[in-house]
Amino acid sequence: MAEVTNNEILDALNVKFGAKITGVNEPYGLLTFETTKDVIIDVLRFLKESDTNFNFLTDITAVHYPEKKHGIAVVYHLHSMVKKVRVRVKVFIDEHHPTIPTATVLWNAANWMERETYDFFGVKFEGHPDLRRILNMDELGVHPMLKQYPLEDPNRVDKKDKYFGR
């Protein structure tokens, strides 16, 4: 099987989706691009079922950017084992209404990855067959990877300056 280049993948995506493919860059040679949540499943399906053959979903996660308008990026890492290439797909969503369609319609492995992303970031995957916490307690009430909380407990007495001669 012939390998495929990042430019060939990008050209195929641009032909199919046009302006829905944005923010293209290649950190360390990894093709990375952004799209929107209304076409994410179509983009993922195209990458999986087209000649690029991205048959392996490596990971789904999220990143919280509290300073940005759409503060949560849902990140998909795909691998074409046949073509020996990887891509990263990002979708920015509103952190106050963090919803996005589920990728379980394409990969069964997305099930637990999406549950973990929900558990830690609060992203609700619409259509997910069993969206519930996977690592944290059900009663936790917060999503610990969101940057909404102080990094240290302000009530800790062992971190006070007076104990360090300051």
PDB file of C-alpha atoms in Angstrom:
ATOM      1  CA  MET A   1       0.000   0.000   0.000  1.00  0.00           C
ATOM      2  CA  ALA A   2       1.234   3.447  -0.881  1.00  0.00           C
ATOM      3  CA  GLU A   3       1.610   5.987   1.859  1.00  0.00           C
ATOM      4  CA  VAL A   4      -0.390   9.186   1.677  1.00  0.00           C
ATOM      5  CA  THR A   5       0.933  12.690   2.386  1.00  0.00           C
ATOM      6  CA  ASN A   6      -0.578  15.364   4.594  1.00  0.00           C
ATOM      7  CA  ASN A   7      -1.154  17.519   1.504  1.00  0.00           C
ATOM      8  CA  GLU A   8      -3.114  14.750  -0.220  1.00  0.00           C
ATOM      9  CA  ILE A   9      -5.301  14.305   2.882  1.00  0.00           C
ATOM     10  CA  LEU A  10      -5.848  18.051   3.146  1.00  0.00           C
ATOM     11  CA  ASP A  11      -6.689  18.343  -0.565  1.00  0.00           C
ATOM     12  CA  ALA A  12      -9.292  15.562  -0.246  1.00  0.00           C
ATOM     13  CA  LEU A  13     -10.803  17.244   2.825  1.00  0.00           C
ATOM     14  CA  ASN A  14     -10.940  20.635   1.102  1.00  0.00           C
ATOM     15  CA  VAL A  15     -12.676  19.161  -1.947  1.00  0.00           C
ATOM     16  CA  LYS A  16     -15.306  17.490   0.244  1.00  0.00           C
ATOM     17  CA  PHE A  17     -15.776  20.055   3.040  1.00  0.00           C
ATOM     18  CA  GLY A  18     -14.292  23.340   1.768  1.00  0.00           C
ATOM     19  CA  ALA A  19     -14.533  26.173   4.297  1.00  0.00           C
ATOM     20  CA  LYS A  20     -15.466  23.767   7.125  1.00  0.00           C
ATOM     21  CA  ILE A  21     -11.760  22.811   7.349  1.00  0.00           C
ATOM     22  CA  THR A  22      -9.808  25.579   9.111  1.00  0.00           C
ATOM     23  CA  GLY A  23      -6.822  26.142  11.393  1.00  0.00           C
ATOM     24  CA  VAL A  24      -4.550  23.834   9.431  1.00  0.00           C
ATOM     25  CA  ASN A  25      -1.007  23.311  10.697  1.00  0.00           C
ATOM     26  CA  GLU A  26       1.557  20.536  11.006  1.00  0.00           C
ATOM     27  CA  PRO A  27       3.287  20.507  14.384  1.00  0.00           C
ATOM     28  CA  TYR A  28       6.048  17.894  14.232  1.00  0.00           C
ATOM     29  CA  GLY A  29       4.648  16.684  10.910  1.00  0.00           C
ATOM     30  CA  LEU A  30       1.238  15.786  12.375  1.00  0.00           C
ATOM     31  CA  LEU A  31      -1.557  17.172  10.203  1.00  0.00           C
ATOM     32  CA  THR A  32      -3.838  19.106  12.542  1.00  0.00           C
ATOM     33  CA  PHE A  33      -6.997  20.930  11.534  1.00  0.00           C
ATOM     34  CA  GLU A  34     -10.211  22.299  12.973  1.00  0.00           C
ATOM     35  CA  THR A  35     -13.782  21.743  11.901  1.00  0.00           C
ATOM     36  CA  THR A  36     -17.233  22.388  13.328  1.00  0.00           C
ATOM     37  CA  LYS A  37     -19.493  20.159  15.372  1.00  0.00           C
ATOM     38  CA  ASP A  38     -22.213  20.140  12.711  1.00  0.00           C
ATOM     39  CA  VAL A  39     -19.935  18.229  10.303  1.00  0.00           C
ATOM     40  CA  ILE A  40     -17.562  16.390  12.665  1.00  0.00           C
ATOM     41  CA  ILE A  41     -19.164  12.975  12.136  1.00  0.00           C
ATOM     42  CA  ASP A  42     -19.131  13.503   8.348  1.00  0.00           C
ATOM     43  CA  VAL A  43     -15.439  14.477   8.499  1.00  0.00           C
ATOM     44  CA  LEU A  44     -14.564  11.475  10.666  1.00  0.00           C
ATOM     45  CA  ARG A  45     -16.594   9.143   8.431  1.00  0.00           C
ATOM     46  CA  PHE A  46     -14.843  10.525   5.337  1.00  0.00           C
ATOM     47  CA  LEU A  47     -11.422   9.992   6.922  1.00  0.00           C
ATOM     48  CA  LYS A  48     -12.362   6.448   7.947  1.00  0.00           C
ATOM     49  CA  GLU A  49     -14.084   5.304   4.766  1.00  0.00           C
ATOM     50  CA  SER A  50     -12.218   7.170   2.022  1.00  0.00           C
ATOM     51  CA  ASP A  51      -8.910   6.127   0.446  1.00  0.00           C
ATOM     52  CA  THR A  52      -7.066   7.621   3.417  1.00  0.00           C
ATOM     53  CA  ASN A  53      -8.408   4.703   5.499  1.00  0.00           C
ATOM     54  CA  PHE A  54      -8.101   6.138   9.020  1.00  0.00           C
ATOM     55  CA  ASN A  55      -9.257   2.867  10.500  1.00  0.00           C
ATOM     56  CA  PHE A  56      -8.018   3.373  14.077  1.00  0.00           C
ATOM     57  CA  LEU A  57      -9.343   5.885  16.594  1.00  0.00           C
ATOM     58  CA  THR A  58      -6.364   6.474  18.855  1.00  0.00           C
ATOM     59  CA  ASP A  59      -7.949   8.896  21.306  1.00  0.00           C
ATOM     60  CA  ILE A  60     -10.705  11.378  22.031  1.00  0.00           C
ATOM     61  CA  THR A  61     -10.042  14.000  24.653  1.00  0.00           C
ATOM     62  CA  ALA A  62     -10.624  17.676  25.317  1.00  0.00           C
ATOM     63  CA  VAL A  63      -8.689  20.797  26.250  1.00  0.00           C
ATOM     64  CA  HIS A  64     -10.148  23.684  28.239  1.00  0.00           C
ATOM     65  CA  TYR A  65      -9.206  27.187  27.066  1.00  0.00           C
ATOM     66  CA  PRO A  66     -11.056  29.480  29.502  1.00  0.00           C
ATOM     67  CA  GLU A  67      -9.754  32.619  27.748  1.00  0.00           C
ATOM     68  CA  LYS A  68     -11.259  31.704  24.351  1.00  0.00           C
ATOM     69  CA  LYS A  69     -14.811  32.367  23.153  1.00  0.00           C
ATOM     70  CA  HIS A  70     -15.484  28.680  22.559  1.00  0.00           C
ATOM     71  CA  GLY A  71     -13.583  27.411  25.548  1.00  0.00           C
ATOM     72  CA  ILE A  72     -13.443  23.654  25.017  1.00  0.00           C
ATOM     73  CA  ALA A  73     -11.697  21.868  22.173  1.00  0.00           C
ATOM     74  CA  VAL A  74     -12.704  18.255  21.597  1.00  0.00           C
ATOM     75  CA  VAL A  75      -9.674  16.551  20.055  1.00  0.00           C
ATOM     76  CA  TYR A  76      -9.675  13.391  17.953  1.00  0.00           C
ATOM     77  CA  HIS A  77      -6.492  11.488  17.074  1.00  0.00           C
ATOM     78  CA  LEU A  78      -6.822   9.108  14.118  1.00  0.00           C
ATOM     79  CA  HIS A  79      -4.312   6.641  12.679  1.00  0.00           C
ATOM     80  CA  SER A  80      -4.279   5.001   9.281  1.00  0.00           C
ATOM     81  CA  MET A  81      -2.271   1.861   9.856  1.00  0.00           C
ATOM     82  CA  VAL A  82      -2.539   0.983   6.184  1.00  0.00           C
ATOM     83  CA  LYS A  83      -1.239   4.345   4.925  1.00  0.00           C
ATOM     84  CA  LYS A  84       1.061   4.912   7.925  1.00  0.00           C
ATOM     85  CA  VAL A  85      -0.154   8.396   8.768  1.00  0.00           C
ATOM     86  CA  ARG A  86      -1.874  10.151  11.678  1.00  0.00           C
ATOM     87  CA  VAL A  87      -4.086  13.223  11.960  1.00  0.00           C
ATOM     88  CA  ARG A  88      -5.469  15.385  14.757  1.00  0.00           C
ATOM     89  CA  VAL A  89      -8.947  16.912  14.419  1.00  0.00           C
ATOM     90  CA  LYS A  90     -10.153  19.689  16.740  1.00  0.00           C
ATOM     91  CA  VAL A  91     -13.666  20.974  17.286  1.00  0.00           C
ATOM     92  CA  PHE A  92     -14.179  24.048  19.481  1.00  0.00           C
ATOM     93  CA  ILE A  93     -17.445  24.075  21.412  1.00  0.00           C
ATOM     94  CA  ASP A  94     -19.113  26.432  23.867  1.00  0.00           C
ATOM     95  CA  GLU A  95     -18.017  25.627  27.405  1.00  0.00           C
ATOM     96  CA  HIS A  96     -21.428  26.679  28.778  1.00  0.00           C
ATOM     97  CA  HIS A  97     -23.231  24.196  26.485  1.00  0.00           C
ATOM     98  CA  PRO A  98     -20.574  21.546  25.761  1.00  0.00           C
ATOM     99  CA  THR A  99     -22.334  19.194  23.360  1.00  0.00           C
ATOM    100  CA  ILE A 100     -21.088  17.350  20.294  1.00  0.00           C
ATOM    101  CA  PRO A 101     -22.311  14.282  18.357  1.00  0.00           C
ATOM    102  CA  THR A 102     -20.964  10.905  19.420  1.00  0.00           C
ATOM    103  CA  ALA A 103     -18.358   9.059  17.367  1.00  0.00           C
ATOM    104  CA  THR A 104     -19.632   5.683  18.600  1.00  0.00           C
ATOM    105  CA  VAL A 105     -21.530   5.453  15.309  1.00  0.00           C
ATOM    106  CA  LEU A 106     -18.127   4.999  13.623  1.00  0.00           C
ATOM    107  CA  TRP A 107     -15.904   3.335  16.237  1.00  0.00           C
ATOM    108  CA  ASN A 108     -17.024   1.222  19.179  1.00  0.00           C
ATOM    109  CA  ALA A 109     -13.849   2.285  20.981  1.00  0.00           C
ATOM    110  CA  ALA A 110     -15.197   5.839  21.161  1.00  0.00           C
ATOM    111  CA  ASN A 111     -17.569   4.694  23.902  1.00  0.00           C
ATOM    112  CA  TRP A 112     -15.097   4.728  26.787  1.00  0.00           C
ATOM    113  CA  MET A 113     -13.060   7.618  25.386  1.00  0.00           C
ATOM    114  CA  GLU A 114     -16.168   9.793  25.287  1.00  0.00           C
ATOM    115  CA  ARG A 115     -17.180   8.700  28.783  1.00  0.00           C
ATOM    116  CA  GLU A 116     -13.750   9.734  30.072  1.00  0.00           C
ATOM    117  CA  THR A 117     -13.974  13.091  28.272  1.00  0.00           C
ATOM    118  CA  TYR A 118     -17.435  13.634  29.745  1.00  0.00           C
ATOM    119  CA  ASP A 119     -16.196  12.673  33.201  1.00  0.00           C
ATOM    120  CA  PHE A 120     -13.238  15.050  33.211  1.00  0.00           C
ATOM    121  CA  PHE A 121     -14.426  17.929  31.007  1.00  0.00           C
ATOM    122  CA  GLY A 122     -18.239  17.745  31.059  1.00  0.00           C
ATOM    123  CA  VAL A 123     -18.563  17.333  27.283  1.00  0.00           C
ATOM    124  CA  LYS A 124     -21.918  15.736  26.484  1.00  0.00           C
ATOM    125  CA  PHE A 125     -21.756  13.425  23.464  1.00  0.00           C
ATOM    126  CA  GLU A 126     -25.212  13.473  21.884  1.00  0.00           C
ATOM    127  CA  GLY A 127     -26.431   9.998  20.970  1.00  0.00           C
ATOM    128  CA  HIS A 128     -23.913   8.195  23.186  1.00  0.00           C
ATOM    129  CA  PRO A 129     -25.334   4.821  24.286  1.00  0.00           C
ATOM    130  CA  ASP A 130     -24.249   5.063  27.956  1.00  0.00           C
ATOM    131  CA  LEU A 131     -22.866   8.492  28.859  1.00  0.00           C
ATOM    132  CA  ARG A 132     -21.984   8.401  32.546  1.00  0.00           C
ATOM    133  CA  ARG A 133     -18.900   8.861  34.676  1.00  0.00           C
ATOM    134  CA  ILE A 134     -16.209   6.264  34.229  1.00  0.00           C
ATOM    135  CA  LEU A 135     -13.407   7.179  36.686  1.00  0.00           C
ATOM    136  CA  ASN A 136     -14.794   9.688  39.185  1.00  0.00           C
ATOM    137  CA  MET A 137     -17.584   9.224  41.699  1.00  0.00           C
ATOM    138  CA  ASP A 138     -21.086   9.938  40.451  1.00  0.00           C
ATOM    139  CA  GLU A 139     -21.592  12.388  43.331  1.00  0.00           C
ATOM    140  CA  LEU A 140     -18.514  14.480  42.449  1.00  0.00           C
ATOM    141  CA  GLY A 141     -20.596  17.285  40.936  1.00  0.00           C
ATOM    142  CA  VAL A 142     -17.677  18.911  39.063  1.00  0.00           C
ATOM    143  CA  HIS A 143     -15.494  18.090  36.099  1.00  0.00           C
ATOM    144  CA  PRO A 144     -11.940  18.182  37.469  1.00  0.00           C
ATOM    145  CA  MET A 145     -10.013  19.042  34.276  1.00  0.00           C
ATOM    146  CA  LEU A 146     -11.863  22.308  33.726  1.00  0.00           C
ATOM    147  CA  LYS A 147      -9.668  25.240  34.709  1.00  0.00           C
ATOM    148  CA  GLN A 148     -12.294  26.749  36.988  1.00  0.00           C
ATOM    149  CA  TYR A 149     -10.752  26.006  40.331  1.00  0.00           C
ATOM    150  CA  PRO A 150      -7.632  27.242  42.172  1.00  0.00           C
ATOM    151  CA  LEU A 151      -4.627  24.980  41.793  1.00  0.00           C
ATOM    152  CA  GLU A 152      -4.026  24.901  45.544  1.00  0.00           C
ATOM    153  CA  ASP A 153      -6.260  24.998  48.560  1.00  0.00           C
ATOM    154  CA  PRO A 154      -6.080  28.595  49.881  1.00  0.00           C
ATOM    155  CA  ASN A 155      -6.596  27.266  53.425  1.00  0.00           C
ATOM    156  CA  ARG A 156      -3.344  25.273  53.524  1.00  0.00           C
ATOM    157  CA  VAL A 157      -1.206  26.588  56.358  1.00  0.00           C
ATOM    158  CA  ASP A 158       2.030  24.842  55.353  1.00  0.00           C
ATOM    159  CA  LYS A 159       2.324  27.087  52.240  1.00  0.00           C
ATOM    160  CA  LYS A 160       2.145  30.441  54.046  1.00  0.00           C
ATOM    161  CA  ASP A 161       5.014  32.853  53.387  1.00  0.00           C
ATOM    162  CA  LYS A 162       5.732  33.363  57.090  1.00  0.00           C
ATOM    163  CA  TYR A 163       6.919  29.752  57.329  1.00  0.00           C
ATOM    164  CA  PHE A 164       9.526  30.408  54.611  1.00  0.00           C
ATOM    165  CA  GLY A 165      10.911  33.695  55.981  1.00  0.00           C
ATOM    166  CA  ARG A 166       9.146  35.834  53.354  1.00  0.00           C
TER     167      ARG A 166
END
